[in-house]
mmCIF file of C-alpha atoms in Angstrom:
data_model
loop_
_atom_site.group_PDB
_atom_site.id
_atom_site.type_symbol
_atom_site.label_atom_id
_atom_site.label_comp_id
_atom_site.label_asym_id
_atom_site.label_seq_id
_atom_site.Cartn_x
_atom_site.Cartn_y
_atom_site.Cartn_z
ATOM 1 C CA GLU L 1041 18.333 25.165 46.799
ATOM 2 C CA ARG L 1042 21.203 24.865 44.323
ATOM 3 C CA ASP L 1043 20.471 21.142 43.958
ATOM 4 C CA ALA L 1044 16.821 21.936 43.300
ATOM 5 C CA VAL L 1045 17.754 24.432 40.561
ATOM 6 C CA GLN L 1046 20.147 21.950 38.957
ATOM 7 C CA GLN L 1047 17.503 19.240 39.088
ATOM 8 C CA SER L 1048 14.973 21.607 37.495
ATOM 9 C CA ASN L 1049 17.431 22.561 34.739
ATOM 10 C CA SER L 1050 18.236 18.907 34.111
ATOM 11 C CA SER L 1051 14.541 18.042 33.920
ATOM 12 C CA PHE L 1052 13.953 20.914 31.491
ATOM 13 C CA ALA L 1053 16.872 19.787 29.311
ATOM 14 C CA ARG L 1054 15.470 16.256 29.186
ATOM 15 C CA ARG L 1055 12.054 17.558 28.124
ATOM 16 C CA VAL L 1056 13.650 19.659 25.391
ATOM 17 C CA ALA L 1057 15.661 16.635 24.191
ATOM 18 C CA ARG L 1058 12.524 14.496 24.128
ATOM 19 C CA ARG L 1059 10.652 17.124 22.127
ATOM 20 C CA ALA L 1060 13.580 17.404 19.733
ATOM 21 C CA GLY L 1061 13.664 13.631 19.322
ATOM 22 C CA LEU L 1062 9.919 13.505 18.694
ATOM 23 C CA SER L 1063 10.225 16.352 16.188
ATOM 24 C CA ARG L 1064 12.921 14.449 14.330
ATOM 25 C CA LEU L 1065 10.833 11.294 14.415
ATOM 26 C CA LEU L 1066 7.932 13.144 12.759
ATOM 27 C CA LEU L 1067 10.060 15.301 10.468
ATOM 28 C CA ALA L 1068 7.967 14.674 7.344
ATOM 29 C CA PHE L 1069 4.754 15.634 9.179
ATOM 30 C CA GLU L 1070 6.014 19.213 9.445
ATOM 31 C CA VAL L 1071 4.924 19.463 5.805
ATOM 32 C CA VAL L 1072 1.121 19.755 5.917
ATOM 33 C CA PRO L 1073 0.412 18.184 2.477
ATOM 34 C CA PHE L 1074 2.318 15.071 3.556
ATOM 35 C CA ARG L 1075 -0.117 14.608 6.451
ATOM 36 C CA TRP L 1076 -2.942 14.342 3.921
ATOM 37 C CA LEU L 1077 -0.909 11.962 1.755
ATOM 38 C CA TRP L 1078 -0.101 9.819 4.814
ATOM 39 C CA SER L 1079 -3.804 9.675 5.730
ATOM 40 C CA SER L 1080 -4.626 8.625 2.175
ATOM 41 C CA ILE L 1081 -1.948 5.909 2.323
ATOM 42 C CA LEU L 1082 -3.348 4.685 5.645
ATOM 43 C CA PHE L 1083 -6.889 4.177 4.319
ATOM 44 C CA SER L 1084 -5.803 2.844 0.929
ATOM 45 C CA SER L 1085 -3.470 0.333 2.583
ATOM 46 C CA MET L 1086 -6.161 -0.713 5.046
ATOM 47 C CA SER L 1087 -8.460 -1.343 2.111
ATOM 48 C CA MET L 1088 -5.805 -3.469 0.422
ATOM 49 C CA SER L 1089 -5.280 -5.488 3.622
ATOM 50 C CA VAL L 1090 -9.000 -6.215 3.888
ATOM 51 C CA ARG L 1091 -9.218 -7.102 0.204
ATOM 52 C CA MET L 1092 -6.208 -9.441 0.268
ATOM 53 C CA LEU L 1093 -7.599 -11.474 3.178
ATOM 54 C CA ALA L 1094 -11.059 -11.565 1.618
ATOM 55 C CA GLN L 1095 -9.553 -12.617 -1.716
ATOM 56 C CA GLY L 1096 -7.741 -15.624 -0.269
ATOM 57 C CA TRP L 1097 -10.758 -16.701 1.776
ATOM 58 C CA LEU L 1098 -13.106 -16.288 -1.187
ATOM 59 C CA VAL L 1099 -10.927 -18.281 -3.598
ATOM 60 C CA LEU L 1100 -10.593 -20.992 -0.973
ATOM 61 C CA GLU L 1101 -14.376 -21.180 -0.625
ATOM 62 C CA ILE L 1102 -14.923 -21.241 -4.404
ATOM 63 C CA THR L 1103 -12.284 -23.874 -5.217
ATOM 64 C CA ASP L 1104 -11.408 -25.538 -1.897
ATOM 65 C CA SER L 1105 -7.859 -25.534 -3.298
ATOM 66 C CA PRO L 1106 -4.713 -23.893 -1.837
ATOM 67 C CA PHE L 1107 -3.249 -24.087 -5.353
ATOM 68 C CA TRP L 1108 -5.797 -21.637 -6.752
ATOM 69 C CA VAL L 1109 -5.305 -19.323 -3.784
ATOM 70 C CA GLY L 1110 -1.666 -19.103 -4.832
ATOM 71 C CA VAL L 1111 -2.494 -18.736 -8.540
ATOM 72 C CA VAL L 1112 -4.809 -15.767 -7.972
ATOM 73 C CA ALA L 1113 -2.237 -14.005 -5.789
ATOM 74 C CA GLY L 1114 0.458 -14.877 -8.327
ATOM 75 C CA LEU L 1115 -1.517 -13.259 -11.139
ATOM 76 C CA GLN L 1116 -1.709 -10.064 -9.132
ATOM 77 C CA GLY L 1117 2.042 -10.163 -8.611
ATOM 78 C CA LEU L 1118 2.568 -10.872 -12.308
ATOM 79 C CA GLY L 1119 0.538 -7.810 -13.233
ATOM 80 C CA GLN L 1120 2.468 -5.686 -10.760
ATOM 81 C CA VAL L 1121 5.923 -6.825 -11.905
ATOM 82 C CA GLY L 1122 5.143 -6.998 -15.617
ATOM 83 C CA PHE L 1123 3.555 -3.546 -15.710
ATOM 84 C CA GLY L 1124 5.895 -1.908 -13.185
ATOM 85 C CA ALA L 1125 8.087 -0.044 -15.697
ATOM 86 C CA PHE L 1126 5.024 1.258 -17.532
ATOM 87 C CA GLY L 1127 3.429 2.281 -14.238
ATOM 88 C CA GLY L 1128 6.470 4.376 -13.426
ATOM 89 C CA THR L 1129 6.327 6.053 -16.830
ATOM 90 C CA ILE L 1130 2.640 6.882 -16.325
ATOM 91 C CA ALA L 1131 3.393 8.359 -12.893
ATOM 92 C CA ASP L 1132 6.130 10.513 -14.464
ATOM 93 C CA ARG L 1133 3.950 11.888 -17.248
ATOM 94 C CA PHE L 1134 0.865 13.073 -15.360
ATOM 95 C CA ASP L 1135 -0.121 14.886 -12.193
ATOM 96 C CA LYS L 1136 0.675 12.273 -9.554
ATOM 97 C CA ARG L 1137 -2.120 13.337 -7.238
ATOM 98 C CA LYS L 1138 -4.675 12.823 -10.014
ATOM 99 C CA VAL L 1139 -3.051 9.526 -10.982
ATOM 100 C CA LEU L 1140 -3.449 8.268 -7.402
ATOM 101 C CA ALA L 1141 -7.044 9.489 -7.287
ATOM 102 C CA ILE L 1142 -7.866 7.551 -10.473
ATOM 103 C CA VAL L 1143 -6.086 4.430 -9.190
ATOM 104 C CA ASN L 1144 -7.945 4.602 -5.870
ATOM 105 C CA SER L 1145 -11.285 5.026 -7.614
ATOM 106 C CA GLY L 1146 -10.437 2.054 -9.858
ATOM 107 C CA ASN L 1147 -9.512 -0.107 -6.876
ATOM 108 C CA GLY L 1148 -12.632 0.994 -5.028
ATOM 109 C CA GLY L 1149 -14.857 0.227 -8.002
ATOM 110 C CA ILE L 1150 -13.342 -3.234 -8.451
ATOM 111 C CA ALA L 1151 -13.780 -4.025 -4.750
ATOM 112 C CA ILE L 1152 -17.415 -2.916 -4.732
ATOM 113 C CA LEU L 1153 -18.140 -4.855 -7.939
ATOM 114 C CA THR L 1154 -16.583 -7.984 -6.409
ATOM 115 C CA GLY L 1155 -18.654 -7.520 -3.266
ATOM 116 C CA VAL L 1156 -21.850 -7.266 -5.307
ATOM 117 C CA LEU L 1157 -20.941 -10.424 -7.271
ATOM 118 C CA VAL L 1158 -20.324 -12.289 -4.027
ATOM 119 C CA ILE L 1159 -23.522 -11.114 -2.351
ATOM 120 C CA THR L 1160 -25.654 -11.953 -5.416
ATOM 121 C CA GLY L 1161 -23.978 -15.352 -5.792
ATOM 122 C CA TYR L 1162 -22.603 -14.741 -9.292
ATOM 123 C CA ILE L 1163 -18.894 -14.789 -8.410
ATOM 124 C CA GLU L 1164 -16.764 -17.388 -10.223
ATOM 125 C CA LEU L 1165 -13.100 -18.298 -10.308
ATOM 126 C CA TRP L 1166 -12.451 -16.620 -13.651
ATOM 127 C CA HIS L 1167 -13.759 -13.373 -12.184
ATOM 128 C CA MET L 1168 -11.122 -13.580 -9.476
ATOM 129 C CA LEU L 1169 -8.346 -14.269 -11.984
ATOM 130 C CA VAL L 1170 -9.244 -11.213 -14.067
ATOM 131 C CA ILE L 1171 -9.731 -9.030 -10.977
ATOM 132 C CA ALA L 1172 -6.373 -10.072 -9.499
ATOM 133 C CA LEU L 1173 -4.547 -9.198 -12.723
ATOM 134 C CA ALA L 1174 -6.292 -5.816 -12.911
ATOM 135 C CA GLN L 1175 -5.411 -5.070 -9.308
ATOM 136 C CA GLY L 1176 -1.769 -5.897 -10.013
ATOM 137 C CA LEU L 1177 -1.737 -3.385 -12.886
ATOM 138 C CA LEU L 1178 -3.190 -0.694 -10.640
ATOM 139 C CA ILE L 1179 -0.642 -1.393 -7.890
ATOM 140 C CA ALA L 1180 2.128 -1.046 -10.497
ATOM 141 C CA ILE L 1181 0.955 2.538 -11.034
ATOM 142 C CA GLN L 1182 0.084 3.300 -7.424
ATOM 143 C CA LEU L 1183 3.463 2.525 -5.835
ATOM 144 C CA PRO L 1184 5.720 4.714 -8.016
ATOM 145 C CA ALA L 1185 3.131 7.507 -8.022
ATOM 146 C CA THR L 1186 2.935 7.471 -4.208
ATOM 147 C CA ASN L 1187 6.710 7.447 -3.707
ATOM 148 C CA SER L 1188 7.287 10.128 -6.317
ATOM 149 C CA LEU L 1189 4.541 12.354 -4.894
ATOM 150 C CA ALA L 1190 6.017 11.969 -1.403
ATOM 151 C CA TYR L 1191 9.387 13.123 -2.732
ATOM 152 C CA GLN L 1192 7.842 16.140 -4.434
ATOM 153 C CA ILE L 1193 6.004 17.098 -1.250
ATOM 154 C CA VAL L 1194 8.730 16.691 1.395
ATOM 155 C CA GLY L 1195 11.940 17.093 -0.634
ATOM 156 C CA PRO L 1196 15.220 15.178 -0.290
ATOM 157 C CA GLN L 1197 15.977 16.191 3.317
ATOM 158 C CA ARG L 1198 12.804 14.625 4.718
ATOM 159 C CA LEU L 1199 12.499 11.774 2.234
ATOM 160 C CA LEU L 1200 13.876 8.960 4.430
ATOM 161 C CA ASN L 1201 11.569 9.968 7.260
ATOM 162 C CA ALA L 1202 8.629 10.124 4.845
ATOM 163 C CA MET L 1203 9.363 6.605 3.568
ATOM 164 C CA ALA L 1204 9.717 5.298 7.131
ATOM 165 C CA THR L 1205 6.401 6.803 8.243
ATOM 166 C CA ARG L 1206 4.821 5.379 5.089
ATOM 167 C CA VAL L 1207 5.874 1.898 6.229
ATOM 168 C CA VAL L 1208 4.403 2.683 9.662
ATOM 169 C CA ALA L 1209 1.104 3.515 7.948
ATOM 170 C CA LEU L 1210 1.229 0.233 6.029
ATOM 171 C CA ASN L 1211 1.669 -1.812 9.188
ATOM 172 C CA ILE L 1212 -0.909 0.107 11.213
ATOM 173 C CA SER L 1213 -3.384 -0.389 8.399
ATOM 174 C CA ARG L 1214 -2.547 -4.100 8.234
ATOM 175 C CA VAL L 1215 -3.350 -4.523 11.914
ATOM 176 C CA ILE L 1216 -6.622 -2.576 11.758
ATOM 177 C CA GLY L 1217 -7.658 -3.904 8.343
ATOM 178 C CA SER L 1218 -6.970 -7.518 9.287
ATOM 179 C CA LEU L 1219 -9.105 -7.342 12.432
ATOM 180 C CA ILE L 1220 -11.927 -5.636 10.515
ATOM 181 C CA ALA L 1221 -11.734 -8.186 7.687
ATOM 182 C CA GLY L 1222 -11.848 -11.121 10.091
ATOM 183 C CA ALA L 1223 -14.830 -9.684 11.948
ATOM 184 C CA LEU L 1224 -16.767 -8.789 8.789
ATOM 185 C CA ILE L 1225 -16.187 -12.154 7.079
ATOM 186 C CA SER L 1226 -17.146 -14.156 10.163
ATOM 187 C CA GLN L 1227 -20.213 -12.041 11.026
ATOM 188 C CA TYR L 1228 -21.591 -10.797 7.687
ATOM 189 C CA GLY L 1229 -19.862 -12.773 4.928
ATOM 190 C CA ILE L 1230 -17.107 -12.090 2.417
ATOM 191 C CA GLY L 1231 -19.163 -9.640 0.361
ATOM 192 C CA SER L 1232 -19.331 -7.168 3.256
ATOM 193 C CA SER L 1233 -15.543 -7.065 3.533
ATOM 194 C CA TYR L 1234 -15.236 -6.197 -0.154
ATOM 195 C CA LEU L 1235 -17.783 -3.403 0.210
ATOM 196 C CA PHE L 1236 -15.845 -2.036 3.186
ATOM 197 C CA SER L 1237 -12.659 -2.224 1.132
ATOM 198 C CA GLY L 1238 -14.255 -0.245 -1.667
ATOM 199 C CA VAL L 1239 -15.476 2.489 0.681
ATOM 200 C CA SER L 1240 -12.016 2.724 2.299
ATOM 201 C CA PHE L 1241 -10.433 3.291 -1.106
ATOM 202 C CA VAL L 1242 -12.893 6.130 -1.736
ATOM 203 C CA VAL L 1243 -12.018 7.699 1.646
ATOM 204 C CA GLY L 1244 -8.329 7.424 0.787
ATOM 205 C CA MET L 1245 -9.026 9.151 -2.514
ATOM 206 C CA GLY L 1246 -10.832 11.946 -0.668
ATOM 207 C CA PHE L 1247 -7.750 12.855 1.374
ATOM 208 C CA LEU L 1248 -5.790 13.455 -1.830
ATOM 209 C CA TRP L 1249 -7.939 16.459 -2.745
ATOM 210 C CA PHE L 1250 -6.695 18.315 0.352
ATOM 211 C CA ILE L 1251 -3.120 18.223 -0.971
ATOM 212 C CA ARG L 1252 -2.329 21.672 -2.302
ATOM 213 C CA GLY L 1253 0.362 22.304 -4.870
ATOM 214 C CA SER L 1254 1.296 21.688 -8.486
ATOM 215 C CA PHE L 1255 2.464 18.180 -9.336
ATOM 216 C CA GLN L 1256 2.333 18.469 -13.100
ATOM 217 C CA ALA L 1257 4.804 16.542 -15.241
ATOM 218 C CA PRO L 1258 7.507 18.489 -17.142
ATOM 219 C CA SER L 1259 6.210 20.054 -20.334
ATOM 220 C CA LYS L 1260 8.964 18.470 -22.446
ATOM 221 C CA ARG L 1261 9.063 14.682 -22.443
ATOM 222 C CA GLU L 1262 9.929 11.764 -24.693
ATOM 223 C CA PRO L 1263 7.379 9.451 -26.297
ATOM 224 C CA PHE L 1264 5.928 6.890 -23.879
ATOM 225 C CA TRP L 1265 7.777 3.831 -25.206
ATOM 226 C CA GLN L 1266 11.053 5.723 -25.510
ATOM 227 C CA ALA L 1267 10.831 6.923 -21.909
ATOM 228 C CA THR L 1268 10.096 3.396 -20.659
ATOM 229 C CA GLY L 1269 12.982 1.966 -22.689
ATOM 230 C CA GLN L 1270 15.397 4.571 -21.369
ATOM 231 C CA GLY L 1271 14.388 3.734 -17.792
ATOM 232 C CA LEU L 1272 15.001 0.018 -18.339
ATOM 233 C CA LYS L 1273 18.298 0.759 -20.075
ATOM 234 C CA TYR L 1274 19.423 2.932 -17.182
ATOM 235 C CA ILE L 1275 18.573 0.230 -14.633
ATOM 236 C CA TRP L 1276 20.420 -2.433 -16.607
ATOM 237 C CA GLY L 1277 23.474 -0.175 -16.874
ATOM 238 C CA ALA L 1278 23.579 0.597 -13.123
ATOM 239 C CA PRO L 1279 24.755 -2.579 -11.327
ATOM 240 C CA ASN L 1280 23.907 -1.393 -7.802
ATOM 241 C CA ILE L 1281 20.343 -0.426 -8.726
ATOM 242 C CA ARG L 1282 19.927 -3.644 -10.708
ATOM 243 C CA ARG L 1283 21.031 -5.725 -7.725
ATOM 244 C CA LEU L 1284 18.684 -3.875 -5.382
ATOM 245 C CA LEU L 1285 15.742 -4.438 -7.726
ATOM 246 C CA LEU L 1286 16.550 -8.135 -8.092
ATOM 247 C CA LEU L 1287 16.831 -8.429 -4.313
ATOM 248 C CA SER L 1288 13.479 -6.678 -3.915
ATOM 249 C CA LEU L 1289 11.885 -9.005 -6.479
ATOM 250 C CA PHE L 1290 13.283 -12.061 -4.667
ATOM 251 C CA ILE L 1291 12.010 -10.863 -1.270
ATOM 252 C CA GLU L 1292 8.569 -9.917 -2.592
ATOM 253 C CA THR L 1293 8.242 -13.287 -4.343
ATOM 254 C CA PHE L 1294 9.384 -15.590 -1.547
ATOM 255 C CA GLY L 1295 9.608 -13.529 1.645
ATOM 256 C CA PHE L 1296 5.898 -12.670 1.891
ATOM 257 C CA SER L 1297 4.389 -15.725 0.235
ATOM 258 C CA HIS L 1298 3.268 -17.047 3.629
ATOM 259 C CA ILE L 1299 0.765 -14.173 3.851
ATOM 260 C CA VAL L 1300 -0.949 -15.471 0.713
ATOM 261 C CA LEU L 1301 -1.571 -18.847 2.353
ATOM 262 C CA LEU L 1302 -2.781 -17.502 5.711
ATOM 263 C CA PRO L 1303 -6.422 -18.314 4.796
ATOM 264 C CA VAL L 1304 -5.410 -21.941 4.187
ATOM 265 C CA MET L 1305 -3.544 -22.061 7.497
ATOM 266 C CA ALA L 1306 -6.452 -20.489 9.378
ATOM 267 C CA ARG L 1307 -9.162 -22.707 7.894
ATOM 268 C CA ASP L 1308 -7.536 -26.085 7.191
ATOM 269 C CA VAL L 1309 -4.607 -26.294 9.615
ATOM 270 C CA LEU L 1310 -5.426 -24.245 12.713
ATOM 271 C CA HIS L 1311 -9.237 -24.423 12.276
ATOM 272 C CA VAL L 1312 -9.746 -20.902 13.676
ATOM 273 C CA GLY L 1313 -12.040 -19.525 10.976
ATOM 274 C CA ALA L 1314 -12.137 -16.036 9.486
ATOM 275 C CA ALA L 1315 -11.808 -14.298 12.843
ATOM 276 C CA GLY L 1316 -8.636 -16.270 13.538
ATOM 277 C CA LEU L 1317 -7.386 -15.310 10.083
ATOM 278 C CA GLY L 1318 -7.755 -11.661 11.055
ATOM 279 C CA TYR L 1319 -5.691 -12.190 14.207
ATOM 280 C CA LEU L 1320 -2.962 -14.030 12.287
ATOM 281 C CA SER L 1321 -2.645 -11.241 9.720
ATOM 282 C CA ALA L 1322 -2.758 -8.535 12.404
ATOM 283 C CA ALA L 1323 0.140 -10.235 14.194
ATOM 284 C CA SER L 1324 2.173 -9.858 11.018
ATOM 285 C CA GLY L 1325 1.455 -6.118 10.992
ATOM 286 C CA ILE L 1326 2.472 -5.807 14.633
#
């Protein structure tokens, strides 16, 4: 009987430890507004995954050139890097929830417009170049606004957990979005994947309106250009931050460049079509 009691106590202690571990794993989700932000990130990221695969496949069909696939993706990266400091300043000066809602609506509108151009047969390469640059500018605003809003919602104690679960959302969305993109492109054409991407952005925007709280910028602030200049000056004067940013730039430029050329690999090397492209991209998310 004593052994049975000890075994029961031990089993209870293990269950408590497991619950405590799970609670720590989902620490940021204890804050209800973060759950809505996480849901918004999930749908917005899924939309971006679908759009990125459709973009590479579309440019490849228009030009039959891996070079132009890289150029279009490079323009998006150029817009993101070149406008990054200004995007951070914008996120600092306005209500971050509203900033994200505007960015999501902009991304959704661009995706739907692209889908319409594809379906009607009016899409051209120069459209894709302009669209890629515009998307890069929007991403430059979206990323700092998302991270800053997460910090305001969960606070410093839960911040690392919030950032980790954000990465989980990105990878889950890459898996789901890649499979959806591959299926849509192979069954219904590239235009359908862009329309799906646009709708997903709108859904992601919808979750933002459930976030309760005030996320207004401070009432006293410097002029826009002065604030941006001070941020750049601070980064340049902080060696550790400067090194981290340079490392991040190097990794983003060269570490993920293979994802850009997945459409070329799927179509011209492995000959697996759009459905195979979806599986390749989903494997990366896994």
